[in-house]
PDB file of C-alpha atoms and ligand atoms in Angstrom:
ATOM      1  CA  MET R   1      20.850 -80.433  35.431  1.00  0.00           C
ATOM      2  CA  SER R   2      20.019 -77.129  33.784  1.00  0.00           C
ATOM      3  CA  GLY R   3      16.674 -75.458  34.112  1.00  0.00           C
ATOM      4  CA  ASN R   4      14.255 -74.949  36.956  1.00  0.00           C
ATOM      5  CA  ARG R   5      14.075 -77.978  39.303  1.00  0.00           C
ATOM      6  CA  SER R   6      10.364 -78.082  38.916  1.00  0.00           C
ATOM      7  CA  GLU R   7      10.691 -78.624  35.183  1.00  0.00           C
ATOM      8  CA  ARG R   8      13.251 -81.501  35.580  1.00  0.00           C
ATOM      9  CA  PHE R   9      12.193 -84.980  34.943  1.00  0.00           C
ATOM     10  CA  TYR R  10      12.942 -85.993  38.467  1.00  0.00           C
ATOM     11  CA  ALA R  11      11.110 -82.978  40.019  1.00  0.00           C
ATOM     12  CA  HIS R  12       8.920 -85.451  42.066  1.00  0.00           C
ATOM     13  CA  GLY R  13      11.882 -87.645  43.046  1.00  0.00           C
ATOM     14  CA  LEU R  14      13.389 -90.990  41.734  1.00  0.00           C
ATOM     15  CA  GLN R  15      13.290 -94.469  43.093  1.00  0.00           C
ATOM     16  CA  PHE R  16      16.424 -96.434  43.660  1.00  0.00           C
ATOM     17  CA  GLU R  17      17.375 -99.375  45.692  1.00  0.00           C
ATOM     18  CA  CYS R  18      20.847-101.137  45.266  1.00  0.00           C
ATOM     19  CA  LEU R  19      20.126-104.998  45.026  1.00  0.00           C
ATOM     20  CA  LYS R  20      23.993-105.526  45.483  1.00  0.00           C
ATOM     21  CA  CYS R  21      23.972-107.680  42.264  1.00  0.00           C
ATOM     22  CA  GLY R  22      27.407-106.383  41.325  1.00  0.00           C
ATOM     23  CA  THR R  23      26.627-105.566  37.675  1.00  0.00           C
ATOM     24  CA  CYS R  24      28.195-102.200  38.122  1.00  0.00           C
ATOM     25  CA  CYS R  25      31.310-103.640  39.884  1.00  0.00           C
ATOM     26  CA  THR R  26      32.147-106.383  37.533  1.00  0.00           C
ATOM     27  CA  GLY R  27      32.486-107.752  34.004  1.00  0.00           C
ATOM     28  CA  ALA R  28      33.278-104.575  32.039  1.00  0.00           C
ATOM     29  CA  PRO R  29      36.159-102.049  31.908  1.00  0.00           C
ATOM     30  CA  GLY R  30      35.526 -98.660  33.668  1.00  0.00           C
ATOM     31  CA  PHE R  31      36.847 -96.238  36.120  1.00  0.00           C
ATOM     32  CA  VAL R  32      36.287 -95.628  39.772  1.00  0.00           C
ATOM     33  CA  TYR R  33      38.016 -92.323  40.541  1.00  0.00           C
ATOM     34  CA  LEU R  34      39.289 -91.818  44.045  1.00  0.00           C
ATOM     35  CA  SER R  35      39.497 -88.451  45.984  1.00  0.00           C
ATOM     36  CA  LYS R  36      41.918 -87.909  48.766  1.00  0.00           C
ATOM     37  CA  GLY R  37      38.996 -88.509  51.142  1.00  0.00           C
ATOM     38  CA  ASP R  38      38.193 -91.931  49.480  1.00  0.00           C
ATOM     39  CA  ILE R  39      41.727 -93.042  49.946  1.00  0.00           C
ATOM     40  CA  VAL R  40      41.778 -92.099  53.575  1.00  0.00           C
ATOM     41  CA  SER R  41      38.407 -93.849  54.283  1.00  0.00           C
ATOM     42  CA  ILE R  42      39.588 -96.980  52.520  1.00  0.00           C
ATOM     43  CA  ALA R  43      42.903 -96.978  54.452  1.00  0.00           C
ATOM     44  CA  GLU R  44      41.120 -96.533  57.761  1.00  0.00           C
ATOM     45  CA  PHE R  45      38.611 -99.202  56.876  1.00  0.00           C
ATOM     46  CA  LEU R  46      41.311-101.843  55.861  1.00  0.00           C
ATOM     47  CA  LYS R  47      43.674-100.618  58.497  1.00  0.00           C
ATOM     48  CA  LYS R  48      46.399-100.053  56.031  1.00  0.00           C
ATOM     49  CA  ASP R  49      48.471 -96.870  55.293  1.00  0.00           C
ATOM     50  CA  LYS R  50      47.328 -94.666  52.369  1.00  0.00           C
ATOM     51  CA  ARG R  51      50.629 -95.527  50.381  1.00  0.00           C
ATOM     52  CA  THR R  52      49.702 -99.225  50.484  1.00  0.00           C
ATOM     53  CA  ILE R  53      46.137 -98.496  49.345  1.00  0.00           C
ATOM     54  CA  ILE R  54      47.426 -96.530  46.358  1.00  0.00           C
ATOM     55  CA  GLN R  55      50.020 -99.138  45.470  1.00  0.00           C
ATOM     56  CA  GLN R  56      47.949-102.158  45.832  1.00  0.00           C
ATOM     57  CA  TYR R  57      44.511-101.110  44.789  1.00  0.00           C
ATOM     58  CA  THR R  58      44.765 -98.186  42.243  1.00  0.00           C
ATOM     59  CA  ARG R  59      46.196 -97.272  38.985  1.00  0.00           C
ATOM     60  CA  LEU R  60      47.147 -93.903  37.349  1.00  0.00           C
ATOM     61  CA  VAL R  61      44.872 -92.802  34.503  1.00  0.00           C
ATOM     62  CA  TYR R  62      44.838 -89.729  32.303  1.00  0.00           C
ATOM     63  CA  ILE R  63      41.480 -88.324  31.579  1.00  0.00           C
ATOM     64  CA  PHE R  64      39.920 -84.942  30.997  1.00  0.00           C
ATOM     65  CA  GLY R  65      43.447 -83.555  30.939  1.00  0.00           C
ATOM     66  CA  GLU R  66      44.335 -84.510  34.490  1.00  0.00           C
ATOM     67  CA  ARG R  67      45.967 -87.341  36.337  1.00  0.00           C
ATOM     68  CA  ARG R  68      43.717 -89.459  38.509  1.00  0.00           C
ATOM     69  CA  LEU R  69      43.765 -92.589  40.558  1.00  0.00           C
ATOM     70  CA  SER R  70      41.177 -95.291  39.590  1.00  0.00           C
ATOM     71  CA  LEU R  71      40.600 -98.585  41.378  1.00  0.00           C
ATOM     72  CA  THR R  72      42.416-101.482  39.770  1.00  0.00           C
ATOM     73  CA  GLU R  73      40.492-103.997  37.888  1.00  0.00           C
ATOM     74  CA  ARG R  74      41.108-107.782  37.730  1.00  0.00           C
ATOM     75  CA  ALA R  75      41.860-109.456  34.404  1.00  0.00           C
ATOM     76  CA  ASN R  76      38.119-110.037  33.985  1.00  0.00           C
ATOM     77  CA  TYR R  77      37.478-106.414  34.715  1.00  0.00           C
ATOM     78  CA  ASP R  78      35.898-106.986  38.140  1.00  0.00           C
ATOM     79  CA  CYS R  79      36.721-104.249  40.620  1.00  0.00           C
ATOM     80  CA  VAL R  80      39.627-105.275  42.859  1.00  0.00           C
ATOM     81  CA  PHE R  81      37.224-105.028  45.837  1.00  0.00           C
ATOM     82  CA  TRP R  82      34.559-107.224  44.457  1.00  0.00           C
ATOM     83  CA  ASN R  83      34.418-110.670  46.008  1.00  0.00           C
ATOM     84  CA  ARG R  84      30.708-111.826  45.600  1.00  0.00           C
ATOM     85  CA  MET R  85      30.061-108.490  47.417  1.00  0.00           C
ATOM     86  CA  CYS R  86      31.695-105.187  47.821  1.00  0.00           C
ATOM     87  CA  THR R  87      34.359-105.896  50.498  1.00  0.00           C
ATOM     88  CA  ILE R  88      34.711-102.271  51.409  1.00  0.00           C
ATOM     89  CA  TYR R  89      31.050-101.393  51.219  1.00  0.00           C
ATOM     90  CA  GLU R  90      31.017 -99.024  54.254  1.00  0.00           C
ATOM     91  CA  ALA R  91      34.005 -97.230  52.897  1.00  0.00           C
ATOM     92  CA  ARG R  92      33.258 -97.491  49.178  1.00  0.00           C
ATOM     93  CA  PRO R  93      34.331 -94.449  47.179  1.00  0.00           C
ATOM     94  CA  TYR R  94      31.910 -91.470  46.582  1.00  0.00           C
ATOM     95  CA  GLN R  95      31.654 -92.493  42.945  1.00  0.00           C
ATOM     96  CA  CYS R  96      30.087 -95.794  44.035  1.00  0.00           C
ATOM     97  CA  ARG R  97      28.039 -94.223  46.861  1.00  0.00           C
ATOM     98  CA  SER R  98      26.455 -91.521  44.769  1.00  0.00           C
ATOM     99  CA  PHE R  99      25.498 -94.007  41.929  1.00  0.00           C
ATOM    100  CA  PRO R 100      23.065 -93.754  40.140  1.00  0.00           C
ATOM    101  CA  PHE R 101      22.702 -89.912  40.864  1.00  0.00           C
ATOM    102  CA  TRP R 102      25.485 -88.774  38.596  1.00  0.00           C
ATOM    103  CA  LYS R 103      25.031 -85.511  36.553  1.00  0.00           C
ATOM    104  CA  ARG R 104      25.174 -87.378  33.229  1.00  0.00           C
ATOM    105  CA  HIS R 105      22.392 -89.751  34.294  1.00  0.00           C
ATOM    106  CA  LEU R 106      20.131 -86.800  35.322  1.00  0.00           C
ATOM    107  CA  ILE R 107      20.271 -85.044  31.864  1.00  0.00           C
ATOM    108  CA  SER R 108      16.992 -86.538  30.744  1.00  0.00           C
ATOM    109  CA  SER R 109      14.489 -89.313  31.466  1.00  0.00           C
ATOM    110  CA  ARG R 110      16.045 -91.093  28.536  1.00  0.00           C
ATOM    111  CA  GLU R 111      19.407 -91.180  30.126  1.00  0.00           C
ATOM    112  CA  TRP R 112      18.002 -92.280  33.349  1.00  0.00           C
ATOM    113  CA  ALA R 113      16.136 -95.089  31.528  1.00  0.00           C
ATOM    114  CA  ARG R 114      19.336 -96.134  29.983  1.00  0.00           C
ATOM    115  CA  VAL R 115      20.859 -96.544  33.370  1.00  0.00           C
ATOM    116  CA  GLY R 116      17.935 -98.748  34.167  1.00  0.00           C
ATOM    117  CA  GLU R 117      18.838-101.129  31.338  1.00  0.00           C
ATOM    118  CA  ARG R 118      22.012-102.015  33.305  1.00  0.00           C
ATOM    119  CA  CYS R 119      20.950-101.628  36.840  1.00  0.00           C
ATOM    120  CA  PRO R 120      18.070-103.496  38.264  1.00  0.00           C
ATOM    121  CA  GLY R 121      17.731-101.092  41.279  1.00  0.00           C
ATOM    122  CA  ILE R 122      16.513 -98.220  39.141  1.00  0.00           C
ATOM    123  CA  ASN R 123      12.880 -97.147  39.660  1.00  0.00           C
ATOM    124  CA  ARG R 124      12.349 -99.448  42.723  1.00  0.00           C
ATOM    125  CA  GLY R 125      12.621 -99.043  46.447  1.00  0.00           C
ATOM    126  CA  HIS R 126      13.425 -95.773  48.197  1.00  0.00           C
ATOM    127  CA  LEU R 127      12.042 -92.541  46.730  1.00  0.00           C
ATOM    128  CA  TYR R 128      14.766 -89.821  46.796  1.00  0.00           C
ATOM    129  CA  ALA R 129      13.678 -86.270  46.613  1.00  0.00           C
ATOM    130  CA  ALA R 130      14.981 -83.919  44.037  1.00  0.00           C
ATOM    131  CA  SER R 131      16.960 -81.993  46.499  1.00  0.00           C
ATOM    132  CA  GLN R 132      18.722 -85.347  47.687  1.00  0.00           C
ATOM    133  CA  ILE R 133      19.407 -86.315  44.153  1.00  0.00           C
ATOM    134  CA  GLU R 134      21.026 -83.001  43.360  1.00  0.00           C
ATOM    135  CA  ARG R 135      23.107 -83.100  46.530  1.00  0.00           C
ATOM    136  CA  PHE R 136      24.581 -86.461  45.336  1.00  0.00           C
ATOM    137  CA  ALA R 137      25.278 -85.073  41.905  1.00  0.00           C
ATOM    138  CA  ARG R 138      27.037 -82.040  43.202  1.00  0.00           C
ATOM    139  CA  GLY R 139      29.142 -84.019  45.687  1.00  0.00           C
ATOM    140  CA  ALA R 140      31.650 -85.281  43.197  1.00  0.00           C
ATOM    141  CA  HIS R 141      35.115 -84.430  44.387  1.00  0.00           C
ATOM    142  CA  ASN R 142      38.045 -83.029  42.651  1.00  0.00           C
ATOM    143  CA  TYR R 143      39.930 -86.099  41.478  1.00  0.00           C
ATOM    144  CA  SER R 144      43.135 -84.647  40.215  1.00  0.00           C
ATOM    145  CA  ILE R 145      45.950 -86.106  42.021  1.00  0.00           C
ATOM    146  CA  ASP R 146      47.989 -82.973  41.518  1.00  0.00           C
ATOM    147  CA  ARG R 147      45.814 -81.583  44.297  1.00  0.00           C
ATOM    148  CA  PHE R 148      46.971 -84.376  46.449  1.00  0.00           C
ATOM    149  CA  ILE R 149      50.606 -83.737  45.675  1.00  0.00           C
ATOM    150  CA  SER R 150      50.257 -80.109  46.533  1.00  0.00           C
ATOM    151  CA  THR R 151      48.980 -80.973  49.933  1.00  0.00           C
ATOM    152  CA  ASP R 152      50.626 -82.827  52.787  1.00  0.00           C
ATOM    153  CA  PHE R 153      49.039 -86.089  51.484  1.00  0.00           C
ATOM    154  CA  ASP R 154      51.563 -88.986  51.538  1.00  0.00           C
ATOM    155  CA  PHE R 155      51.589 -89.687  47.867  1.00  0.00           C
ATOM    156  CA  PRO R 156      54.302 -92.221  46.710  1.00  0.00           C
TER     157      PRO R 156
HETATM  158  S1  LIG B   1      23.850-102.594  39.217  1.00  0.00           S
HETATM  159 FE1  LIG B   1      22.523-101.391  40.404  1.00  0.00          FE
HETATM  160  S2  LIG B   1      21.600-102.852  41.849  1.00  0.00           S
HETATM  161 FE2  LIG B   1      23.358-103.924  40.939  1.00  0.00          FE
HETATM  162  S3  LIG B   1      25.105-103.400  42.406  1.00  0.00           S
HETATM  163 FE3  LIG B   1      25.003-101.707  40.894  1.00  0.00          FE
HETATM  164  S4  LIG B   1      23.869-100.149  41.784  1.00  0.00           S
HETATM  165 FE4  LIG B   1      23.336-101.926  42.946  1.00  0.00          FE
HETATM  166  S1  LIG B   2      34.427-100.280  45.478  1.00  0.00           S
HETATM  167 FE1  LIG B   2      32.818-101.699  45.859  1.00  0.00          FE
HETATM  168  S2  LIG B   2      30.848-100.600  45.159  1.00  0.00           S
HETATM  169 FE2  LIG B   2      32.736 -99.620  44.132  1.00  0.00          FE
HETATM  170  S3  LIG B   2      33.030-100.660  42.159  1.00  0.00           S
HETATM  171 FE3  LIG B   2      34.402-101.675  43.712  1.00  0.00          FE
HETATM  172  S4  LIG B   2      33.103-103.451  44.510  1.00  0.00           S
HETATM  173 FE4  LIG B   2      31.677-101.986  43.452  1.00  0.00          FE
END
């Protein structure tokens, strides 16, 4: 997202509408990182304690030199919360809520087009303004669990 906003390929906004097809939730290995806030939201939504959420639905991964929690995948690589739909949609993690407006997708129109090869919701539906798009991209949380441990978070 370097350069003046008016020079960026999304200066006049980008269209996106999630068709809830599940392509990005299923069928291939990947990571859905969780912030402390994401865990709290899922715990409240499922009416379970945070420890249970972490133990039942997450795995520890080492990436970018830090320890993170990522949602568990089933043997076929479907997200643990996928069951013909996202079963925690209202409380889905920020990574899911901010898709497709991730920094790496906004580097160029070419990258954006690449996302569209996998996601049928790209370039259709709601027009998001450049300012909204950048707010999504900037909102990524700190995912290092060592931050959790250093707070009063109830980490197992
Ligand atoms: S692939 Fe795109 S349209 Fe399908 S569920 Fe994911 S974000 Fe929505
Ligand atoms: S939490 Fe929901 S939206 Fe996110 S990957 Fe899993 S099923 Fe998809």
